[in-house]
Amino acid sequence: MGIEVNLDVILARRKVRSKDLAAFVGITEANLSLLKRGKVKGIRFETLARICEYLDCQPGDILRYTPEETE
Amino acid sequence: MAQPTARLMLSEPGLQRLSAWLAWTSLGLATVIPASVAALWFLGGPAAIMARANLPMPVALDSWQWLLGGALALVPSALLAAALLAAARCFRLFRGGVFFSADIARALRSFAARVVMSGLAGLLVPPLLSVVMTWSNPPGSRALAFHVGSTPVLALFFGGVLWAIAAVMARAADLADEHAQIV
C-alpha cells in the first residue's frame, strides 16, 4: 500500500511492551499485532493519538510513506 | 476485531430471540406447506386442488396422471419450502448475533431467488396441471387453462424486492468487513 508501520521499532526503542500499549490505547493485543505488521486497512485518529501519547512520539514516527515500485 | 475473516458480531437480545422464533417457524412451515399439499392431493384427491385453482375437472383419471399431477402440484410449495429453508438460515445467523456478513446476503439472495421461482411455478404449473389432468378426457373436453392469481404475481414482486435488499446487504457486509479492519 506504500504505508509502512514502524510501531515495533518505536516500541523496542522505548522498551514498551505491546500488552501495556494495547491496554493504554484500549485495543486488543491481537489488533495491535495486526497494526504492527501493517495488516489493517486503517487506523482511527483516536487510536493514533493514544499511541502517540503513550510513546511520546509523532504520527510520522510510527507511519512512513514509501512509494511503491512500478514495473 | 481486525481479522479480515472475522464477522461483526452484535448483541441484540430482542432481535436474536425473535430470530430464533422465526427460524423455527420457517422450518416448521417448510415442512408443513408441502406436506399439506401432498396430503390434500394424495389423500383428499386432486379435485380439491383443481377446484381451488379454478382448473377443469378430469373426467377419467389414469394413475400416471394422478402421480404426475401430484408432482406438479407440489412444485410451487416445494420451492416455497426451499425459500423458507434459506430464510431459516438467515434467521439462525441473526440469532447468533451475525447481522452483516456475506453469508446473510447469500441466504437472503437465495431466499429471494426461490420466492421468485415459486412465483413463476405458480404461474406455469396450473396450465401444465390442466393439460395433464384432462389428458384422458374425451376429445373436445381436454383443456389448457391459464390462471393468473395475485399470489404468484405478488411472490414475483416480493422476490424482486428481496433480491434488491440482498444486494444492499451484500454491500453493507463489505462495508462492515472493511470497518472491522480499521483499528
Coordinates of N, CA and C in Angstrom, one line a residue:
Chain A
M1 N 0.8 -1.2 0.0 CA 0.0 0.0 0.0 C 0.9 1.3 0.0
G2 N 2.1 1.1 0.4 CA 3.0 2.3 0.5 C 3.2 2.9 1.8
I3 N 2.3 2.5 2.8 CA 2.5 3.0 4.1 C 3.1 1.9 5.0
E4 N 4.3 2.3 5.6 CA 5.0 1.3 6.5 C 4.6 1.7 7.9
V5 N 4.5 0.7 8.7 CA 4.2 0.9 10.2 C 5.5 0.5 10.9
N6 N 6.0 1.5 11.6 CA 7.3 1.3 12.4 C 7.0 1.2 13.9
L7 N 5.9 0.8 14.2 CA 5.5 0.7 15.6 C 6.4 -0.2 16.4
D8 N 6.8 -1.3 15.9 CA 7.6 -2.3 16.6 C 9.0 -1.7 16.9
V9 N 9.5 -0.8 16.0 CA 10.8 -0.2 16.2 C 10.7 0.8 17.4
I10 N 9.6 1.6 17.4 CA 9.4 2.6 18.4 C 9.2 1.9 19.8
L11 N 8.5 0.8 19.7 CA 8.2 0.0 21.0 C 9.5 -0.5 21.5
A12 N 10.4 -1.0 20.6 CA 11.7 -1.5 21.1 C 12.6 -0.4 21.6
R13 N 12.5 0.8 21.0 CA 13.4 1.9 21.4 C 12.9 2.4 22.8
R14 N 11.6 2.4 23.0 CA 11.0 2.9 24.2 C 11.0 1.9 25.3
K15 N 11.3 0.6 24.9 CA 11.2 -0.5 25.8 C 9.8 -0.7 26.4
V16 N 8.9 -0.6 25.5 CA 7.5 -0.7 25.9 C 6.9 -2.0 25.5
R17 N 6.2 -2.7 26.3 CA 5.6 -4.0 25.9 C 4.2 -3.7 25.2
S18 N 4.0 -4.6 24.2 CA 2.8 -4.5 23.4 C 1.6 -4.5 24.3
K19 N 1.6 -5.4 25.3 CA 0.5 -5.6 26.2 C 0.1 -4.3 26.9
D20 N 1.1 -3.6 27.3 CA 0.9 -2.3 28.1 C 0.3 -1.3 27.1
L21 N 0.9 -1.2 25.9 CA 0.4 -0.2 25.0 C -1.1 -0.5 24.6
A22 N -1.3 -1.8 24.3 CA -2.7 -2.2 23.9 C -3.7 -1.8 25.0
A23 N -3.3 -2.1 26.3 CA -4.2 -1.7 27.4 C -4.4 -0.2 27.5
F24 N -3.4 0.6 27.3 CA -3.5 2.0 27.4 C -4.4 2.6 26.2
V25 N -4.2 2.0 25.1 CA -4.9 2.5 23.9 C -6.4 2.1 23.9
G26 N -6.6 0.9 24.5 CA -7.9 0.3 24.5 C -8.2 -0.5 23.3
I27 N -7.2 -1.2 22.8 CA -7.5 -2.2 21.7 C -6.9 -3.5 22.2
T28 N -7.3 -4.6 21.5 CA -6.8 -5.9 21.9 C -5.3 -6.1 21.4
E29 N -4.6 -7.0 22.0 CA -3.2 -7.2 21.6 C -3.2 -7.8 20.2
A30 N -4.3 -8.6 19.9 CA -4.3 -9.1 18.5 C -4.4 -8.0 17.5
N31 N -5.2 -7.0 17.8 CA -5.3 -5.9 16.8 C -4.0 -5.1 16.8
L32 N -3.4 -4.9 17.9 CA -2.1 -4.2 17.9 C -1.1 -4.9 17.1
S33 N -1.1 -6.2 17.2 CA -0.2 -7.1 16.5 C -0.4 -6.9 15.0
L34 N -1.7 -6.9 14.6 CA -2.0 -6.7 13.2 C -1.6 -5.3 12.7
L35 N -1.7 -4.3 13.6 CA -1.3 -2.9 13.2 C 0.2 -2.9 13.0
K36 N 0.9 -3.6 13.9 CA 2.4 -3.6 13.8 C 2.9 -4.2 12.5
R37 N 2.1 -5.2 12.1 CA 2.5 -5.9 10.8 C 1.9 -5.2 9.6
G38 N 1.2 -4.1 9.8 CA 0.6 -3.4 8.7 C -0.6 -4.2 8.0
K39 N -1.2 -5.0 8.8 CA -2.3 -5.9 8.2 C -3.7 -5.3 8.5
V40 N -3.8 -4.0 8.6 CA -5.1 -3.4 8.8 C -5.3 -2.4 7.6
K41 N -6.6 -2.1 7.5 CA -6.9 -1.2 6.3 C -6.9 0.3 6.8
G42 N -6.9 0.5 8.1 CA -6.9 1.9 8.5 C -6.6 2.0 10.0
I43 N -6.3 3.2 10.5 CA -6.2 3.4 11.9 C -7.0 4.7 12.2
R44 N -7.7 4.6 13.3 CA -8.5 5.8 13.7 C -7.6 6.8 14.3
F45 N -8.0 8.1 14.1 CA -7.2 9.2 14.7 C -7.1 9.0 16.2
E46 N -8.2 8.5 16.8 CA -8.3 8.3 18.3 C -7.2 7.3 18.7
T47 N -7.1 6.2 17.9 CA -6.1 5.2 18.3 C -4.7 5.8 18.1
L48 N -4.5 6.5 17.0 CA -3.2 7.1 16.7 C -2.8 8.0 17.8
A49 N -3.7 8.9 18.2 CA -3.4 9.9 19.3 C -3.0 9.2 20.6
R50 N -3.7 8.1 20.9 CA -3.4 7.4 22.2 C -2.0 6.7 22.1
I51 N -1.7 6.2 20.9 CA -0.4 5.6 20.8 C 0.7 6.7 20.9
C52 N 0.5 7.8 20.2 CA 1.5 8.9 20.3 C 1.6 9.4 21.7
E53 N 0.5 9.5 22.4 CA 0.5 10.0 23.8 C 1.3 9.0 24.7
Y54 N 1.1 7.7 24.5 CA 1.8 6.7 25.4 C 3.3 6.6 25.0
L55 N 3.6 6.7 23.8 CA 5.0 6.6 23.3 C 5.7 7.9 23.2
D56 N 5.0 9.0 23.5 CA 5.6 10.3 23.4 C 6.3 10.5 22.0
C57 N 5.5 10.4 21.0 CA 6.1 10.5 19.7 C 5.1 11.2 18.7
Q58 N 5.4 11.3 17.5 CA 4.5 11.9 16.5 C 4.0 10.8 15.5
P59 N 2.9 11.1 14.9 CA 2.4 10.1 13.9 C 3.5 9.7 12.9
G60 N 4.3 10.7 12.5 CA 5.3 10.4 11.5 C 6.4 9.4 12.0
D61 N 6.5 9.3 13.3 CA 7.5 8.3 13.8 C 7.0 6.9 13.7
I62 N 5.7 6.8 13.6 CA 5.0 5.4 13.5 C 4.8 5.0 12.1
L63 N 4.3 6.0 11.3 CA 3.9 5.7 9.9 C 4.8 6.4 8.9
R64 N 5.2 5.7 7.9 CA 6.1 6.2 6.9 C 5.6 5.9 5.5
Y65 N 5.6 6.8 4.6 CA 5.2 6.6 3.2 C 6.4 6.2 2.4
T66 N 6.3 5.1 1.7 CA 7.3 4.7 0.7 C 6.7 4.4 -0.6
P67 N 7.1 5.2 -1.6 CA 6.5 5.0 -2.9 C 6.6 3.5 -3.4
E68 N 5.5 3.0 -4.0 CA 5.6 1.6 -4.5 C 6.3 1.6 -5.8
E69 N 7.1 0.5 -5.9 CA 7.9 0.3 -7.1 C 6.9 -0.1 -8.3
T70 N 7.1 0.6 -9.4 CA 6.3 0.3 -10.6 C 7.2 -0.4 -11.6
E71 N 6.5 -1.4 -12.2 CA 7.3 -2.2 -13.2 C 7.5 -1.5 -14.5
Chain B
M1 N -12.6 -6.3 16.3 CA -11.8 -7.4 15.7 C -11.3 -6.8 14.3
A2 N -10.0 -7.1 14.1 CA -9.5 -6.6 12.8 C -9.1 -7.7 11.9
Q3 N -9.4 -9.0 12.2 CA -9.1 -10.0 11.3 C -10.0 -9.9 10.1
P4 N -9.4 -10.0 8.9 CA -10.3 -9.8 7.7 C -11.4 -10.8 7.6
T5 N -11.2 -12.0 8.2 CA -12.2 -13.1 8.0 C -13.2 -13.0 9.2
A6 N -13.0 -12.1 10.1 CA -13.9 -12.1 11.3 C -15.3 -11.5 10.9
R7 N -16.3 -12.0 11.6 CA -17.6 -11.5 11.4 C -17.9 -10.4 12.4
L8 N -18.7 -9.4 12.1 CA -19.1 -8.4 13.0 C -20.2 -9.0 13.8
M9 N -19.9 -9.2 15.1 CA -21.0 -9.8 16.0 C -21.6 -8.7 16.8
L10 N -22.9 -8.7 16.9 CA -23.6 -7.7 17.7 C -24.5 -8.4 18.7
S11 N -24.7 -7.7 19.8 CA -25.7 -8.3 20.8 C -27.0 -7.5 20.7
E12 N -28.0 -8.2 20.2 CA -29.3 -7.5 20.2 C -30.3 -8.6 20.7
P13 N -30.4 -8.7 22.0 CA -31.2 -9.8 22.6 C -32.6 -10.0 22.1
G14 N -33.3 -8.8 21.9 CA -34.7 -8.9 21.5 C -34.8 -9.4 20.1
L15 N -33.9 -8.9 19.2 CA -33.9 -9.3 17.8 C -33.4 -10.8 17.7
Q16 N -32.5 -11.2 18.5 CA -32.0 -12.5 18.5 C -33.0 -13.5 18.9
R17 N -33.8 -13.1 19.9 CA -34.9 -14.0 20.4 C -36.0 -14.2 19.3
L18 N -36.3 -13.0 18.7 CA -37.3 -13.1 17.6 C -36.8 -13.9 16.4
S19 N -35.5 -13.8 16.1 CA -34.9 -14.5 15.0 C -34.9 -16.0 15.3
A20 N -34.7 -16.4 16.5 CA -34.7 -17.8 16.9 C -36.1 -18.3 16.7
W21 N -37.1 -17.6 17.1 CA -38.5 -18.0 16.9 C -38.9 -18.1 15.4
L22 N -38.4 -17.1 14.6 CA -38.7 -17.1 13.2 C -38.0 -18.2 12.5
A23 N -36.8 -18.6 12.9 CA -36.0 -19.7 12.3 C -36.8 -21.0 12.5
W24 N -37.3 -21.2 13.7 CA -38.1 -22.4 13.9 C -39.4 -22.4 13.2
T25 N -40.1 -21.2 13.1 CA -41.3 -21.1 12.3 C -41.1 -21.4 10.9
S26 N -40.0 -20.8 10.3 CA -39.7 -21.1 8.9 C -39.5 -22.6 8.6
L27 N -38.7 -23.2 9.5 CA -38.5 -24.6 9.4 C -39.8 -25.4 9.4
G28 N -40.7 -25.0 10.4 CA -42.0 -25.7 10.5 C -42.8 -25.5 9.3
L29 N -42.9 -24.3 8.8 CA -43.7 -24.0 7.6 C -43.1 -24.7 6.4
A30 N -41.8 -24.8 6.3 CA -41.1 -25.5 5.2 C -41.5 -27.0 5.2
T31 N -41.8 -27.5 6.3 CA -42.3 -28.9 6.4 C -43.8 -29.0 6.1
V32 N -44.5 -28.1 6.8 CA -46.0 -28.3 6.8 C -46.6 -28.0 5.4
I33 N -46.1 -26.9 4.8 CA -46.7 -26.5 3.5 C -46.7 -27.6 2.4
P34 N -45.5 -28.1 2.1 CA -45.5 -29.2 1.0 C -46.2 -30.5 1.5
A35 N -46.1 -30.7 2.8 CA -46.8 -31.9 3.4 C -48.3 -31.8 3.2
S36 N -48.8 -30.6 3.5 CA -50.3 -30.3 3.4 C -50.7 -30.5 1.9
V37 N -49.9 -29.9 1.0 CA -50.3 -30.0 -0.4 C -50.3 -31.5 -0.9
A38 N -49.3 -32.2 -0.4 CA -49.2 -33.7 -0.8 C -50.4 -34.4 -0.2
A39 N -50.7 -34.1 1.1 CA -51.8 -34.8 1.8 C -53.1 -34.5 1.1
L40 N -53.3 -33.2 0.7 CA -54.5 -32.8 0.0 C -54.7 -33.5 -1.3
W41 N -53.5 -33.7 -2.0 CA -53.6 -34.3 -3.3 C -53.8 -35.8 -3.2
F42 N -52.9 -36.5 -2.4 CA -52.8 -37.9 -2.5 C -53.8 -38.6 -1.5
L43 N -54.3 -37.8 -0.5 CA -55.3 -38.4 0.4 C -56.7 -37.9 0.1
G44 N -56.7 -36.6 -0.1 CA -58.1 -36.0 -0.4 C -58.5 -36.1 -1.8
G45 N -57.5 -36.4 -2.7 CA -57.9 -36.5 -4.1 C -57.6 -35.1 -4.8
P46 N -57.4 -35.2 -6.1 CA -57.0 -33.9 -6.8 C -58.1 -32.9 -7.0
A47 N -59.3 -33.4 -6.8 CA -60.5 -32.5 -7.0 C -60.4 -31.2 -6.2
A48 N -60.0 -31.3 -5.0 CA -60.0 -30.1 -4.1 C -59.0 -29.1 -4.6
I49 N -57.8 -29.6 -5.0 CA -56.8 -28.6 -5.5 C -57.3 -28.1 -6.9
M50 N -57.8 -28.9 -7.7 CA -58.2 -28.5 -9.1 C -59.3 -27.4 -8.9
A51 N -60.2 -27.6 -8.0 CA -61.3 -26.7 -7.8 C -60.8 -25.4 -7.3
R52 N -59.9 -25.5 -6.3 CA -59.3 -24.2 -5.7 C -58.6 -23.4 -6.7
A53 N -57.9 -24.1 -7.7 CA -57.1 -23.4 -8.7 C -58.0 -23.0 -9.9
N54 N -59.3 -23.2 -9.8 CA -60.2 -23.0 -10.9 C -59.8 -23.7 -12.2
L55 N -59.3 -24.9 -12.0 CA -58.9 -25.7 -13.2 C -60.0 -26.7 -13.6
P56 N -60.0 -27.1 -14.8 CA -61.1 -28.0 -15.3 C -61.0 -29.4 -14.6
M57 N -62.1 -30.0 -14.3 CA -62.0 -31.3 -13.6 C -61.8 -32.4 -14.6
P58 N -61.0 -33.4 -14.2 CA -60.8 -34.6 -15.1 C -62.1 -35.5 -15.2
V59 N -62.4 -36.0 -16.4 CA -63.5 -37.0 -16.5 C -63.0 -38.3 -16.1
A60 N -61.9 -38.7 -16.8 CA -61.2 -40.0 -16.5 C -59.8 -39.7 -16.0
L61 N -59.3 -40.5 -15.1 CA -58.0 -40.2 -14.5 C -57.2 -41.5 -14.4
D62 N -56.0 -41.5 -15.2 CA -55.1 -42.7 -15.0 C -54.2 -42.4 -13.9
S63 N -53.5 -43.5 -13.5 CA -52.7 -43.4 -12.3 C -51.5 -42.5 -12.6
W64 N -51.0 -42.5 -13.9 CA -49.8 -41.7 -14.2 C -50.2 -40.2 -14.1
Q65 N -51.5 -39.9 -14.5 CA -51.9 -38.5 -14.4 C -52.0 -38.1 -12.9
W66 N -52.5 -39.0 -12.1 CA -52.6 -38.7 -10.7 C -51.2 -38.4 -10.1
L67 N -50.2 -39.3 -10.4 CA -48.9 -39.1 -9.9 C -48.2 -37.9 -10.4
L68 N -48.3 -37.7 -11.8 CA -47.6 -36.5 -12.4 C -48.3 -35.2 -11.9
G69 N -49.6 -35.3 -11.8 CA -50.3 -34.1 -11.3 C -49.9 -33.8 -9.9
G70 N -49.8 -34.8 -9.1 CA -49.3 -34.6 -7.7 C -48.0 -33.9 -7.7
A71 N -47.1 -34.5 -8.5 CA -45.7 -33.9 -8.5 C -45.7 -32.5 -9.0
L72 N -46.5 -32.2 -10.0 CA -46.6 -30.8 -10.5 C -47.2 -29.9 -9.4
A73 N -48.3 -30.4 -8.8 CA -48.9 -29.5 -7.8 C -48.0 -29.2 -6.6
L74 N -47.0 -30.1 -6.4 CA -46.0 -29.9 -5.3 C -44.9 -28.9 -5.6
V75 N -44.7 -28.7 -6.9 CA -43.5 -27.8 -7.3 C -43.6 -26.4 -6.6
P76 N -44.7 -25.7 -6.8 CA -44.6 -24.3 -6.1 C -44.4 -24.4 -4.6
S77 N -45.1 -25.3 -4.0 CA -44.9 -25.4 -2.5 C -43.5 -25.9 -2.1
A78 N -43.0 -26.8 -2.9 CA -41.6 -27.3 -2.7 C -40.6 -26.1 -2.8
L79 N -40.8 -25.3 -3.8 CA -39.9 -24.1 -4.0 C -40.1 -23.1 -2.8
L80 N -41.3 -23.0 -2.4 CA -41.6 -22.1 -1.3 C -40.9 -22.6 0.0
A81 N -41.0 -24.0 0.1 CA -40.3 -24.6 1.3 C -38.8 -24.4 1.2
A82 N -38.2 -24.5 0.0 CA -36.8 -24.2 -0.2 C -36.4 -22.8 0.2
A83 N -37.4 -21.9 -0.2 CA -37.2 -20.5 0.2 C -37.2 -20.3 1.7
L84 N -38.1 -21.0 2.3 CA -38.2 -20.9 3.8 C -37.0 -21.5 4.5
L85 N -36.4 -22.5 3.9 CA -35.1 -23.0 4.5 C -34.0 -22.0 4.4
A86 N -34.0 -21.2 3.3 CA -33.0 -20.2 3.2 C -33.2 -19.1 4.2
A87 N -34.5 -18.8 4.4 CA -34.9 -17.8 5.4 C -34.5 -18.2 6.8
A88 N -34.7 -19.5 7.0 CA -34.3 -20.1 8.4 C -32.8 -19.9 8.6
R89 N -32.0 -20.1 7.5 CA -30.6 -20.0 7.7 C -30.2 -18.5 8.0
C90 N -30.9 -17.6 7.4 CA -30.8 -16.2 7.7 C -31.1 -15.9 9.1
F91 N -32.2 -16.4 9.6 CA -32.6 -16.1 11.0 C -31.7 -16.8 12.0
R92 N -31.1 -18.0 11.6 CA -30.2 -18.6 12.5 C -28.9 -17.8 12.7
L93 N -28.5 -17.1 11.6 CA -27.3 -16.2 11.7 C -27.6 -15.0 12.6
F94 N -28.8 -14.5 12.4 CA -29.3 -13.3 13.2 C -29.3 -13.7 14.7
R95 N -29.8 -14.9 14.9 CA -29.9 -15.4 16.3 C -28.5 -15.5 16.9
G96 N -27.5 -15.8 16.1 CA -26.1 -15.9 16.6 C -25.4 -14.6 16.7
G97 N -26.1 -13.5 16.4 CA -25.5 -12.2 16.5 C -24.8 -11.7 15.3
V98 N -24.9 -12.5 14.2 CA -24.3 -12.1 12.9 C -25.4 -11.4 12.1
F99 N -25.2 -10.0 11.9 CA -26.2 -9.3 11.2 C -25.7 -8.8 9.8
F100 N -24.4 -8.6 9.7 CA -23.8 -8.1 8.5 C -22.7 -9.0 8.0
S101 N -23.0 -10.0 7.2 CA -22.0 -10.8 6.7 C -22.3 -11.3 5.3
A102 N -21.4 -11.8 4.6 CA -21.6 -12.3 3.2 C -22.6 -13.5 3.3
D103 N -22.6 -14.2 4.3 CA -23.5 -15.4 4.5 C -24.9 -14.9 4.5
I104 N -25.2 -13.8 5.2 CA -26.5 -13.3 5.3 C -27.0 -12.9 3.9
A105 N -26.1 -12.1 3.2 CA -26.5 -11.6 1.9 C -26.8 -12.8 1.0
R106 N -26.0 -13.9 1.1 CA -26.2 -15.1 0.2 C -27.5 -15.7 0.6
A107 N -27.8 -15.9 1.9 CA -29.0 -16.6 2.3 C -30.2 -15.8 1.8
L108 N -30.1 -14.4 2.0 CA -31.2 -13.6 1.6 C -31.5 -13.6 0.1
R109 N -30.3 -13.7 -0.7 CA -30.4 -13.7 -2.1 C -31.0 -15.1 -2.6
S110 N -30.6 -16.1 -1.9 CA -31.2 -17.5 -2.1 C -32.7 -17.5 -1.8
F111 N -33.1 -16.9 -0.7 CA -34.5 -16.8 -0.4 C -35.3 -16.1 -1.5
A112 N -34.7 -14.9 -1.9 CA -35.4 -14.1 -2.9 C -35.5 -14.9 -4.2
A113 N -34.4 -15.6 -4.6 CA -34.4 -16.4 -5.9 C -35.5 -17.5 -5.8
R114 N -35.6 -18.1 -4.7 CA -36.5 -19.2 -4.6 C -38.0 -18.7 -4.5
V115 N -38.2 -17.6 -3.9 CA -39.5 -17.0 -3.9 C -39.9 -16.6 -5.3
V116 N -39.0 -16.1 -6.1 CA -39.3 -15.8 -7.5 C -39.6 -17.1 -8.3
M117 N -38.8 -18.1 -8.0 CA -39.1 -19.4 -8.7 C -40.4 -20.0 -8.3
S118 N -40.8 -19.8 -7.1 CA -42.1 -20.3 -6.6 C -43.2 -19.5 -7.3
G119 N -43.0 -18.2 -7.4 CA -44.0 -17.4 -8.1 C -44.1 -17.8 -9.6
L120 N -43.0 -18.0 -10.2 CA -43.0 -18.5 -11.6 C -43.7 -19.8 -11.7
A121 N -43.4 -20.7 -10.8 CA -44.0 -22.0 -10.8 C -45.5 -21.9 -10.6
G122 N -45.9 -20.9 -9.8 CA -47.3 -20.7 -9.5 C -48.1 -20.2 -10.8
L123 N -47.3 -19.6 -11.7 CA -48.0 -19.2 -13.0 C -47.9 -20.3 -14.0
L124 N -46.9 -21.1 -14.0 CA -46.7 -22.1 -15.0 C -47.3 -23.5 -14.7
V125 N -47.4 -23.8 -13.4 CA -48.0 -25.1 -13.1 C -49.4 -25.3 -13.4
P126 N -50.3 -24.3 -13.1 CA -51.7 -24.5 -13.4 C -52.0 -24.9 -14.9
P127 N -51.4 -24.3 -15.9 CA -51.7 -24.7 -17.3 C -51.2 -26.2 -17.5
L128 N -50.0 -26.5 -17.0 CA -49.5 -27.8 -17.2 C -50.4 -28.8 -16.5
L129 N -50.8 -28.4 -15.3 CA -51.7 -29.3 -14.5 C -53.0 -29.6 -15.2
S130 N -53.6 -28.5 -15.9 CA -54.8 -28.7 -16.6 C -54.7 -29.7 -17.8
V131 N -53.5 -29.6 -18.4 CA -53.2 -30.5 -19.6 C -53.1 -31.9 -19.1
V132 N -52.3 -32.1 -18.1 CA -52.0 -33.5 -17.5 C -53.3 -34.1 -17.1
M133 N -54.1 -33.3 -16.3 CA -55.3 -33.9 -15.7 C -56.4 -34.1 -16.6
T134 N -56.5 -33.4 -17.8 CA -57.6 -33.7 -18.7 C -57.1 -34.5 -20.0
W135 N -55.9 -35.0 -19.9 CA -55.3 -35.7 -21.0 C -56.1 -36.9 -21.4
S136 N -56.7 -37.6 -20.4 CA -57.5 -38.8 -20.8 C -59.0 -38.5 -21.0
N137 N -59.3 -37.2 -21.0 CA -60.7 -36.8 -21.3 C -61.0 -37.1 -22.7
P138 N -62.3 -37.3 -23.0 CA -62.7 -37.5 -24.5 C -62.3 -36.3 -25.3
P139 N -62.0 -36.5 -26.6 CA -61.7 -35.3 -27.4 C -62.8 -34.2 -27.3
G140 N -62.3 -33.0 -27.2 CA -63.2 -31.9 -27.1 C -63.3 -31.4 -25.7
S141 N -62.9 -32.2 -24.7 CA -63.1 -31.8 -23.3 C -61.7 -31.7 -22.6
R142 N -60.6 -31.8 -23.5 CA -59.3 -31.6 -22.9 C -59.1 -30.1 -22.8
A143 N -58.3 -29.7 -21.8 CA -58.2 -28.3 -21.6 C -56.8 -27.8 -21.3
L144 N -56.6 -26.6 -21.7 CA -55.3 -25.9 -21.4 C -55.8 -24.6 -20.7
A145 N -55.7 -24.5 -19.4 CA -56.3 -23.4 -18.6 C -55.2 -22.5 -18.1
F146 N -55.3 -21.2 -18.3 CA -54.4 -20.3 -17.8 C -55.1 -19.6 -16.6
H147 N -54.4 -19.4 -15.5 CA -54.9 -18.8 -14.4 C -53.9 -17.9 -13.7
V148 N -54.1 -16.6 -13.8 CA -53.1 -15.7 -13.1 C -53.7 -15.2 -11.9
G149 N -53.2 -15.6 -10.8 CA -53.7 -15.2 -9.5 C -52.8 -14.1 -8.9
S150 N -53.3 -13.4 -7.9 CA -52.4 -12.4 -7.2 C -51.3 -13.0 -6.5
T151 N -51.4 -14.2 -5.9 CA -50.3 -14.8 -5.1 C -49.0 -15.0 -5.8
P152 N -49.0 -15.6 -7.0 CA -47.7 -15.8 -7.7 C -47.2 -14.4 -8.2
V153 N -48.1 -13.5 -8.6 CA -47.6 -12.2 -9.1 C -46.9 -11.5 -7.9
L154 N -47.6 -11.5 -6.8 CA -47.0 -10.9 -5.6 C -45.7 -11.5 -5.2
A155 N -45.6 -12.8 -5.3 CA -44.4 -13.6 -5.0 C -43.3 -13.1 -5.9
L156 N -43.5 -12.9 -7.2 CA -42.5 -12.4 -8.1 C -42.0 -11.0 -7.7
F157 N -43.0 -10.1 -7.3 CA -42.7 -8.8 -6.9 C -41.9 -8.8 -5.6
F158 N -42.4 -9.6 -4.6 CA -41.8 -9.7 -3.3 C -40.3 -10.2 -3.5
G159 N -40.2 -11.2 -4.3 CA -38.8 -11.8 -4.6 C -37.9 -10.8 -5.2
G160 N -38.4 -10.0 -6.1 CA -37.6 -8.9 -6.7 C -37.1 -7.9 -5.7
V161 N -38.1 -7.5 -4.8 CA -37.7 -6.5 -3.7 C -36.7 -7.1 -2.8
L162 N -36.9 -8.4 -2.4 CA -35.9 -9.0 -1.5 C -34.5 -9.2 -2.2
W163 N -34.5 -9.4 -3.5 CA -33.3 -9.5 -4.2 C -32.5 -8.2 -4.1
A164 N -33.2 -7.1 -4.3 CA -32.6 -5.8 -4.2 C -32.1 -5.5 -2.8
I165 N -32.9 -5.9 -1.8 CA -32.4 -5.7 -0.4 C -31.2 -6.6 -0.1
A166 N -31.1 -7.8 -0.7 CA -30.0 -8.7 -0.5 C -28.7 -8.0 -1.1
A167 N -28.9 -7.4 -2.3 CA -27.8 -6.7 -2.9 C -27.2 -5.6 -2.0
V168 N -28.2 -4.8 -1.4 CA -27.8 -3.8 -0.4 C -27.1 -4.4 0.8
M169 N -27.6 -5.6 1.3 CA -27.0 -6.2 2.4 C -25.6 -6.7 2.1
A170 N -25.4 -7.2 0.8 CA -24.1 -7.6 0.4 C -23.1 -6.4 0.5
R171 N -23.5 -5.3 0.0 CA -22.7 -4.1 0.1 C -22.4 -3.7 1.6
A172 N -23.5 -3.8 2.4 CA -23.3 -3.5 3.8 C -22.3 -4.5 4.5
A173 N -22.4 -5.7 4.1 CA -21.4 -6.7 4.6 C -20.0 -6.4 4.2
D174 N -19.8 -5.9 3.0 CA -18.5 -5.5 2.6 C -18.0 -4.3 3.4
L175 N -18.9 -3.4 3.6 CA -18.5 -2.2 4.4 C -18.2 -2.6 5.9
A176 N -19.0 -3.5 6.4 CA -18.8 -4.0 7.8 C -17.5 -4.7 7.9
D177 N -17.1 -5.5 6.9 CA -15.9 -6.2 6.9 C -14.7 -5.2 6.8
E178 N -14.9 -4.2 6.0 CA -13.8 -3.2 5.9 C -13.7 -2.4 7.2
H179 N -14.8 -2.1 7.8 CA -14.8 -1.4 9.1 C -14.1 -2.2 10.1
A180 N -14.3 -3.5 10.1 CA -13.7 -4.4 11.1 C -12.2 -4.4 11.0
Q181 N -11.7 -3.9 9.8 CA -10.2 -4.0 9.6 C -9.6 -2.6 9.9
I182 N -10.3 -1.7 10.6 CA -9.8 -0.5 11.0 C -9.6 -0.5 12.5
V183 N -8.4 -0.2 13.0 CA -8.2 -0.3 14.5 C -8.3 1.1 15.1

